[in-house]
Short mmCIF file of C-alpha atoms and ligand atoms in Angstrom, two decimals:
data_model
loop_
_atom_site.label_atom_id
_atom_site.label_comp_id
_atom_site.label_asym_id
_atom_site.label_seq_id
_atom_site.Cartn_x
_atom_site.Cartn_y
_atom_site.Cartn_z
CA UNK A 1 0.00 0.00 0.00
CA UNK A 2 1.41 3.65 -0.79
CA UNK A 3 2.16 5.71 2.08
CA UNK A 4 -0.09 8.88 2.54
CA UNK A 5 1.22 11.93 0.87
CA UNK A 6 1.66 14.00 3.62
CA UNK A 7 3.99 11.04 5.49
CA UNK A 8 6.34 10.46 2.21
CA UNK A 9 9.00 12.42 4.44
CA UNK A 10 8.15 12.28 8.09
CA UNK A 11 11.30 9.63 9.36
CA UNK A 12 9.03 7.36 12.05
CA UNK A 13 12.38 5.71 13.35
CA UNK A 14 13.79 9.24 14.49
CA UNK A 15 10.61 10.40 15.75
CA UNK A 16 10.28 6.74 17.55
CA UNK A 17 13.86 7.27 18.91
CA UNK A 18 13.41 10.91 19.91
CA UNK A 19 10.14 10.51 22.15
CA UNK A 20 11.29 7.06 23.47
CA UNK A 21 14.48 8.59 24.94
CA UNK A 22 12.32 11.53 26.72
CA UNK A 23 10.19 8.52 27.62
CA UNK A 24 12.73 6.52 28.67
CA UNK A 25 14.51 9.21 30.67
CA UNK A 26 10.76 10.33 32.39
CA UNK A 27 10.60 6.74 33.47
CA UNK A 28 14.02 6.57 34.62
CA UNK A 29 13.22 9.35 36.87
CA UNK A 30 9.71 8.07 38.42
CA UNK A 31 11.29 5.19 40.14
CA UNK A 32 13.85 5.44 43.09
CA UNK A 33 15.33 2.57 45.01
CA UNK A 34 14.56 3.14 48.63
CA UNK A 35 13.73 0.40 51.23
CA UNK A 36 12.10 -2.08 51.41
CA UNK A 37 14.80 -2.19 48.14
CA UNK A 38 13.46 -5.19 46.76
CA UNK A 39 10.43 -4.19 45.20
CA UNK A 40 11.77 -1.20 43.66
CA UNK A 41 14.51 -3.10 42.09
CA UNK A 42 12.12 -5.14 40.84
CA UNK A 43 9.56 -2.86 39.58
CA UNK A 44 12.45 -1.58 37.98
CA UNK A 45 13.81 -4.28 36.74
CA UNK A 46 10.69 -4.43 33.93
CA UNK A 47 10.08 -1.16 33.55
CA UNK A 48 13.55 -0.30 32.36
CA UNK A 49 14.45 -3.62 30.54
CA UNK A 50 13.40 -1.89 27.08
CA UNK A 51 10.08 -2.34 25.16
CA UNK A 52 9.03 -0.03 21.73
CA UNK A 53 7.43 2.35 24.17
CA UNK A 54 4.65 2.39 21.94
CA UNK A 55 1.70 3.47 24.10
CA UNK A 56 3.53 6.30 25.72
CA UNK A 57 4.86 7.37 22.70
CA UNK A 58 0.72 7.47 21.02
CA UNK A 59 -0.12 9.20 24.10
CA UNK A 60 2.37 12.01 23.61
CA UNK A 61 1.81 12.04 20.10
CA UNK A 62 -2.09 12.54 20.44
CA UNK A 63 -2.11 15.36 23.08
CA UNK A 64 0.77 17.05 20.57
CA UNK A 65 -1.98 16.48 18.02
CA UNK A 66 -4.62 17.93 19.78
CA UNK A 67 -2.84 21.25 20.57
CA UNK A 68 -1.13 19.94 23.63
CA UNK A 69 1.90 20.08 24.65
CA UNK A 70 4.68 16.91 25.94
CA UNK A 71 5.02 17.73 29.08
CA UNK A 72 1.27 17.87 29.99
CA UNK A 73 0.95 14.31 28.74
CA UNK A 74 4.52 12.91 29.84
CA UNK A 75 3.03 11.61 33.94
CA UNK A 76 0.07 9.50 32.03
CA UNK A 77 2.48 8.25 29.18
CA UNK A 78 4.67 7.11 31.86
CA UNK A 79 1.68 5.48 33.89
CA UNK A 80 0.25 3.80 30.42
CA UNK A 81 3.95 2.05 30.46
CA UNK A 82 3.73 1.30 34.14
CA UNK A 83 0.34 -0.35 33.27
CA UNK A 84 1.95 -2.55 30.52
CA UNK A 85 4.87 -3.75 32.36
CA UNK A 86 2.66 -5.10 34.87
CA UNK A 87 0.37 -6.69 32.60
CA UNK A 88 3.50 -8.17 31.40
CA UNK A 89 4.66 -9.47 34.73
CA UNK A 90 1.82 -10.90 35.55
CA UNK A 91 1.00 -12.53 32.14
CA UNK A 92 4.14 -14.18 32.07
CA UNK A 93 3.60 -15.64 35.30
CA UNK A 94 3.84 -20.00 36.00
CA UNK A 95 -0.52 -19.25 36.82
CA UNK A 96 -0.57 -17.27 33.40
CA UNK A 97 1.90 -17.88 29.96
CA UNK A 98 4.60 -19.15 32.34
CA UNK A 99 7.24 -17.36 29.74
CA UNK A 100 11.09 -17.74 30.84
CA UNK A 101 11.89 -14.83 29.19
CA UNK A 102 10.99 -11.18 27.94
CA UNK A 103 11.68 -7.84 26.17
CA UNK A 104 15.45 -9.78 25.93
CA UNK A 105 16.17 -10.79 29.56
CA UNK A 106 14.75 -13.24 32.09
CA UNK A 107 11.00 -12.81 32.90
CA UNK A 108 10.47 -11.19 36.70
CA UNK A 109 9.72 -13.84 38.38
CA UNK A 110 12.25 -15.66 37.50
CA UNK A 111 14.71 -13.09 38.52
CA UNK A 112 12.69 -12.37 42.16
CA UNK A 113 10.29 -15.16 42.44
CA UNK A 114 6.69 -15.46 41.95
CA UNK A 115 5.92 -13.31 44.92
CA UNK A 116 8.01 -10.59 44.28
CA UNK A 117 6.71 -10.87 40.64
CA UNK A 118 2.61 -10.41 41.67
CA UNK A 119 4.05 -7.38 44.00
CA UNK A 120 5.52 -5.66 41.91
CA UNK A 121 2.96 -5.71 39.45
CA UNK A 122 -0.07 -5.03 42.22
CA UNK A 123 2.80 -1.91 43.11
CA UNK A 124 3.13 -0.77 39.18
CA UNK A 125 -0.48 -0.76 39.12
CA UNK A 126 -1.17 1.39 41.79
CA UNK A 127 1.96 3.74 41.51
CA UNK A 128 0.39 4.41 37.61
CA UNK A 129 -2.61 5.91 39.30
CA UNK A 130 -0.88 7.58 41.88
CA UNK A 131 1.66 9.13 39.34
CA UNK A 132 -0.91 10.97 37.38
CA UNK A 133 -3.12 12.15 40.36
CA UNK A 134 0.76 13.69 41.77
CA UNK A 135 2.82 14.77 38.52
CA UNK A 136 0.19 16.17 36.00
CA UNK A 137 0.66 19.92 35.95
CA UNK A 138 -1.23 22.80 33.18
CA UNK A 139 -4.10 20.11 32.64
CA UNK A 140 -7.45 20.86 34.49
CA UNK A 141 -8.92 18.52 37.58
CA UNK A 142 -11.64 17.34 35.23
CA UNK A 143 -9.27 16.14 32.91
CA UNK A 144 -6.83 14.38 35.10
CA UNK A 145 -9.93 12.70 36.57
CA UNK A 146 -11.27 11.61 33.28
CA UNK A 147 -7.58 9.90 32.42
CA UNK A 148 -7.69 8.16 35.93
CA UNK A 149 -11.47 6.44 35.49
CA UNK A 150 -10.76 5.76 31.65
CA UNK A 151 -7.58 3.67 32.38
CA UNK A 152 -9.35 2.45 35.53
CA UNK A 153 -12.00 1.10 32.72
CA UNK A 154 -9.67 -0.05 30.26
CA UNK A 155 -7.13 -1.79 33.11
CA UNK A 156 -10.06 -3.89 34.81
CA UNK A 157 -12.85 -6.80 33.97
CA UNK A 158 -14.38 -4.33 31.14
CA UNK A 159 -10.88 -4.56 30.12
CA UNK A 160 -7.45 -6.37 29.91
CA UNK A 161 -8.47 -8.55 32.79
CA UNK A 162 -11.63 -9.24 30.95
CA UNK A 163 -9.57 -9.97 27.63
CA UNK A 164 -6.72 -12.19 29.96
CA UNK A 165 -9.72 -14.33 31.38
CA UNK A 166 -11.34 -15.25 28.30
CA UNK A 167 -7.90 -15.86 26.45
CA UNK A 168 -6.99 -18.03 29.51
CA UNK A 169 -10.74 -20.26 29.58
CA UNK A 170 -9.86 -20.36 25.57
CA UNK A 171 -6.75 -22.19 25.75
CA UNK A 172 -6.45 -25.44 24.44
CA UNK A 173 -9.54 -24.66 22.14
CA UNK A 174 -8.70 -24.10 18.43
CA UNK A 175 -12.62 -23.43 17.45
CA UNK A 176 -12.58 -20.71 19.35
CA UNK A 177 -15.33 -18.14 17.27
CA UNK A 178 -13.78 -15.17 15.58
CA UNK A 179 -16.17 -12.66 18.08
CA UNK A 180 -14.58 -14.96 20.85
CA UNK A 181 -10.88 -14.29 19.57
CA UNK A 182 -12.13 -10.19 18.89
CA UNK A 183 -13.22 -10.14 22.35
CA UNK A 184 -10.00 -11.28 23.36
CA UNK A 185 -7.95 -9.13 21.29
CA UNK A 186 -10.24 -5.79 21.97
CA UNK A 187 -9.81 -6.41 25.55
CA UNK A 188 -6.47 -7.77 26.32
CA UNK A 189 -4.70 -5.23 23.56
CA UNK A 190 -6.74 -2.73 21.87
CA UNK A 191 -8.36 -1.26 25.46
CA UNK A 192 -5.00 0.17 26.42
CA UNK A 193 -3.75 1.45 22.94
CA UNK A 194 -7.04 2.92 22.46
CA UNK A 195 -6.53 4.98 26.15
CA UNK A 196 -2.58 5.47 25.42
CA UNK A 197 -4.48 7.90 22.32
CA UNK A 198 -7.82 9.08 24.06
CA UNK A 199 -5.82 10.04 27.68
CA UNK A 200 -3.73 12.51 25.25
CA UNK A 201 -6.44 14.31 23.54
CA UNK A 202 -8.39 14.46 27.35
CA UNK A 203 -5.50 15.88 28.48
CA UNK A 204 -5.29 18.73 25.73
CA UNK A 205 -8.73 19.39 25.89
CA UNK A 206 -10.09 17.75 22.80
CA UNK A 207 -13.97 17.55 22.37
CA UNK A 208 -16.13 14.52 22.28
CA UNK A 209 -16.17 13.94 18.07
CA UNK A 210 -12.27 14.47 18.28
CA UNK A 211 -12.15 11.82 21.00
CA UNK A 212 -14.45 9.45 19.82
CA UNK A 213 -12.73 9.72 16.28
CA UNK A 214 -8.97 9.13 17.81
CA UNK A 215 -10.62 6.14 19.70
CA UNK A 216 -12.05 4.62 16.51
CA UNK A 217 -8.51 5.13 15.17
CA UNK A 218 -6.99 3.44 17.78
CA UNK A 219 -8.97 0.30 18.39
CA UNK A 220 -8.16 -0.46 14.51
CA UNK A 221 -4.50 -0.19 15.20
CA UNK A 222 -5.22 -2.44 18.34
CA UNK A 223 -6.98 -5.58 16.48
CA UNK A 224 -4.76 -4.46 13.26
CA UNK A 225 -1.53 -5.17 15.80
CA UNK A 226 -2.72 -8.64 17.17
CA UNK A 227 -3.76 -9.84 13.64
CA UNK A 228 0.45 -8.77 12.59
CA UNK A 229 1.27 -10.50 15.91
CA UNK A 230 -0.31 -13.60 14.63
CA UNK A 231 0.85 -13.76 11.05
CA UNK A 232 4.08 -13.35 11.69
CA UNK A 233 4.17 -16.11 15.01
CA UNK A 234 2.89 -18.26 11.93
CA UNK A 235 5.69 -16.88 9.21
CA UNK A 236 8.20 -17.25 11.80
CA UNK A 237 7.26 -20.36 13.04
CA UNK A 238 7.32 -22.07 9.29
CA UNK A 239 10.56 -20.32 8.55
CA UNK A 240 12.40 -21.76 12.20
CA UNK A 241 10.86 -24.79 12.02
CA UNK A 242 9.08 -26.17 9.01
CA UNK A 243 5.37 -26.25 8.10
CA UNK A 244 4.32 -29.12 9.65
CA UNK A 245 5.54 -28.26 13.09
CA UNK A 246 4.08 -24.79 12.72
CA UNK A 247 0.53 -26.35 12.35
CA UNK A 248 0.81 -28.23 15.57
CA UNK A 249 1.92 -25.16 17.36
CA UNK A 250 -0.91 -23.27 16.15
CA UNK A 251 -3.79 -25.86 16.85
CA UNK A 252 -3.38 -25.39 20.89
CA UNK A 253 -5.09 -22.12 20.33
CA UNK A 254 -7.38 -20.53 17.86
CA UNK A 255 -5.33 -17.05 16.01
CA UNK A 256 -6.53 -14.90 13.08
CA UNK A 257 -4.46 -17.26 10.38
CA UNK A 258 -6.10 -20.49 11.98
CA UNK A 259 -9.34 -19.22 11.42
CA UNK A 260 -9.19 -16.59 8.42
CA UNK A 261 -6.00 -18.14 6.89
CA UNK A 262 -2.76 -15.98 6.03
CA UNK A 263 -4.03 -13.71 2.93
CA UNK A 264 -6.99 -12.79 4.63
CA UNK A 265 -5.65 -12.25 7.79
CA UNK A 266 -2.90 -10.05 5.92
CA UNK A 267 -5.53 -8.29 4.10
CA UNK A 268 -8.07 -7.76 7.57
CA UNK A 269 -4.75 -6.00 9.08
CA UNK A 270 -4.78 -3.90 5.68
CA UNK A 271 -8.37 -2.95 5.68
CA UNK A 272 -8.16 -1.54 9.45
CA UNK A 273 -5.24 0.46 8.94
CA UNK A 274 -6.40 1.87 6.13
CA UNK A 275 -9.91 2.74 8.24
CA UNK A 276 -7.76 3.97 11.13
CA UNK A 277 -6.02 6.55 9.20
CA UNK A 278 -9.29 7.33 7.38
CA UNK A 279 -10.39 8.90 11.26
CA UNK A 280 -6.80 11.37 11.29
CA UNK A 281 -8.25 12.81 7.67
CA UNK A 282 -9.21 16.05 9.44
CA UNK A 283 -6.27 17.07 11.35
CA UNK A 284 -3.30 18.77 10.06
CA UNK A 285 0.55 18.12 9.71
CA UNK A 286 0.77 16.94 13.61
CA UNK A 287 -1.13 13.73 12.51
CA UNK A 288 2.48 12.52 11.01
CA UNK A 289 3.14 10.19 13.87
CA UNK A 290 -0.04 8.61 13.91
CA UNK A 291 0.19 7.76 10.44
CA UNK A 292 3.17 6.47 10.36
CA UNK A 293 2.85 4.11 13.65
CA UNK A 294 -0.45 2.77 11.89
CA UNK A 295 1.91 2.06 8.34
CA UNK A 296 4.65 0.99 10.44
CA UNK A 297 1.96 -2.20 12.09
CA UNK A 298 1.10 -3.66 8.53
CA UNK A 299 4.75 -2.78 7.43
CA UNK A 300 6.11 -6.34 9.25
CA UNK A 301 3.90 -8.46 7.33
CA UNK A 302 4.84 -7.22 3.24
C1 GRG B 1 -3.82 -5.35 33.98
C2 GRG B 1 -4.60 -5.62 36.37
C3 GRG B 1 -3.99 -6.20 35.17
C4 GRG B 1 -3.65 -7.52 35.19
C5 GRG B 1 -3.01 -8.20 34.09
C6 GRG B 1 -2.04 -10.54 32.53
C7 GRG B 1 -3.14 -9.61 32.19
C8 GRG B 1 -3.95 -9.05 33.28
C9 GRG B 1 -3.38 -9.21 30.92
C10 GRG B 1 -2.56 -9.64 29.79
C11 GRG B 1 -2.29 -8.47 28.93
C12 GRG B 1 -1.32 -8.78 27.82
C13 GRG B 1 -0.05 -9.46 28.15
C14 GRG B 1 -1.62 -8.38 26.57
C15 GRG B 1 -0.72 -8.50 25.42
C16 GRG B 1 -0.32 -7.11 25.05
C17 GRG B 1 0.77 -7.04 24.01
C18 GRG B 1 0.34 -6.89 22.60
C19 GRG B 1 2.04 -7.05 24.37
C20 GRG B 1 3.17 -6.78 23.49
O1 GRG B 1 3.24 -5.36 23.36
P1 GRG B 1 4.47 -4.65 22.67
O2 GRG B 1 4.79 -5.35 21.37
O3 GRG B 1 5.64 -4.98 23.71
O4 GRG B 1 4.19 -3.19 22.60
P2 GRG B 1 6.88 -4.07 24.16
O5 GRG B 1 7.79 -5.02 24.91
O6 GRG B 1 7.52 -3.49 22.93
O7 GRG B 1 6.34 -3.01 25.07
#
């Protein structure tokens, strides 16, 4: 698919390497090692082990959009990344994915134990909330407020932990229904990209059609992302280890390829970028970002 016009030269890997360094350096910052030392190192410890940075970097990029400015956003892009690490530490728990390993280095609990591990998360969690009540400054009460309940919303059963528990009660089933595996995917992926983008434009003031229009945008990229995710566990798969084994691999557990197969799946991802950055048509140049990041998801799989 051609770029947009207006993106031909906007360079995505600079901006992605400019705003994940002020990111990365905001982070840095929000977390001191002070006693009891443990859990800080811990929290720590997946926080700063790496990661695209991609919801902080939407949520910066959105309130930009919106006439805002990085600074008012920075606290709640921080606390979106909080929110993800946790979800990570807690997914790749023995109870959960029981992963060894992630973002390049051992999983937590295997560096502090399984206890440690659901602490640190439960203590991400509830520093994200408290870091955005505390740090915000220029944005009004209401707005701060409405950034707390919508990641309160989009963090809880009506959210990931509704998408984790039907991915979980779905494992070992490969006819799983397509709205069964959307569910899943809205929930567990596409609720906190979606308030990564909305919590920028609340904080900048945007108005309900803007909102509702970057939301739109956003869950596309969400389901758009997991349907990449999937084709390329399947490319990668066949290319490491050979059709046949590939098949096995993916019959534990319904995906988009399983059900849709690859060409469709490739062309689904397609169709919803090309509807998400049908929703940034109004705005001007300060859409670039959000372009690009919605190019750069389909990108992987061509
Ligand atoms: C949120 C209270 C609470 C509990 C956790 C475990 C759980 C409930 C939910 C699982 C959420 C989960 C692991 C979703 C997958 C999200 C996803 C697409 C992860 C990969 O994101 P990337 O590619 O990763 O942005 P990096 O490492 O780049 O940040």
């Amino acid at each position: 698919m051609m770029p947009t016009d207006v993106n031909v030269d906007f360079d995505l890997n600079s901006y992605l390497a400019t705003k994940g360094a002020d990111v990365e350096a905001a982070l840095d910052q929000s977390l001191a090692v002070v006693y009891p030392e443990v859990i800080y190192e811990s929290m720590r410890y997946s926080v700063m082990a790496g990661g695209k940075r991609l919801r902080p970097i939407l949520c910066l990029a959105t309130c930009e959009l919106v006439g805002g400015t990085s600074a008012q956003a920075m606290p709640t892009a921080c606390a979106l990344e909080m929110v993800h690490t946790m979800s990570l530490i807690h997914d790749d728990l023995p109870a959960m994915d029981n992963d060894d390993y992630r973002r390049g280095q051992l999983t937590n609990h295997k560096v502090y134990g399984d206890d440690v591990a659901i602490l640190a998360g439960d203590a991400l969690l509830a520093y994200a909330f408290e870091f955005i009540a505390d740090r915000t400054e220029d944005v009004p009460a209401t707005a701060v407020l409405d950034v707390i309940r919508r990641l309160g919303h989009a963090v809880g059963a009506a959210g990931l932990v509704g998408g984790q528990i039907v991915d979980l009660a779905s494992e070992g089933k490969p006819d799983t229904s397509i709205e069964t595996l959307n569910f899943i995917h809205i929930h567990k992926t596409a609720a906190l990209l979606e308030v990564s983008v909305v919590s920028g434009a609340v904080l900048a003031g945007a108005d309900n059609d803007t909102i509702e229009r970057l939301s739109r945008y956003a869950q596309n990229i969400g389901l758009a992302f997991q349907i990449v995710d999937d084709v390329l566990d399947v490319t990668s798969t066949q290319e490491e280890l050979g059709k046949s084994i590939g098949k096995d691999i993916q019959a534990q557990k319904a995906t988009y390829p399983s059900i849709w197969g690859l060409d469709e799946s490739r062309k689904k991802a397609d169709d919803l970028i090309q509807a998400a950055k049908e929703e940034l048509e109004p705005f001007g140049p300060l859409k670039r970002p959000l372009v690009a990041i919605a190019d750069f998801i389909t990108a992987r799989t061509h």
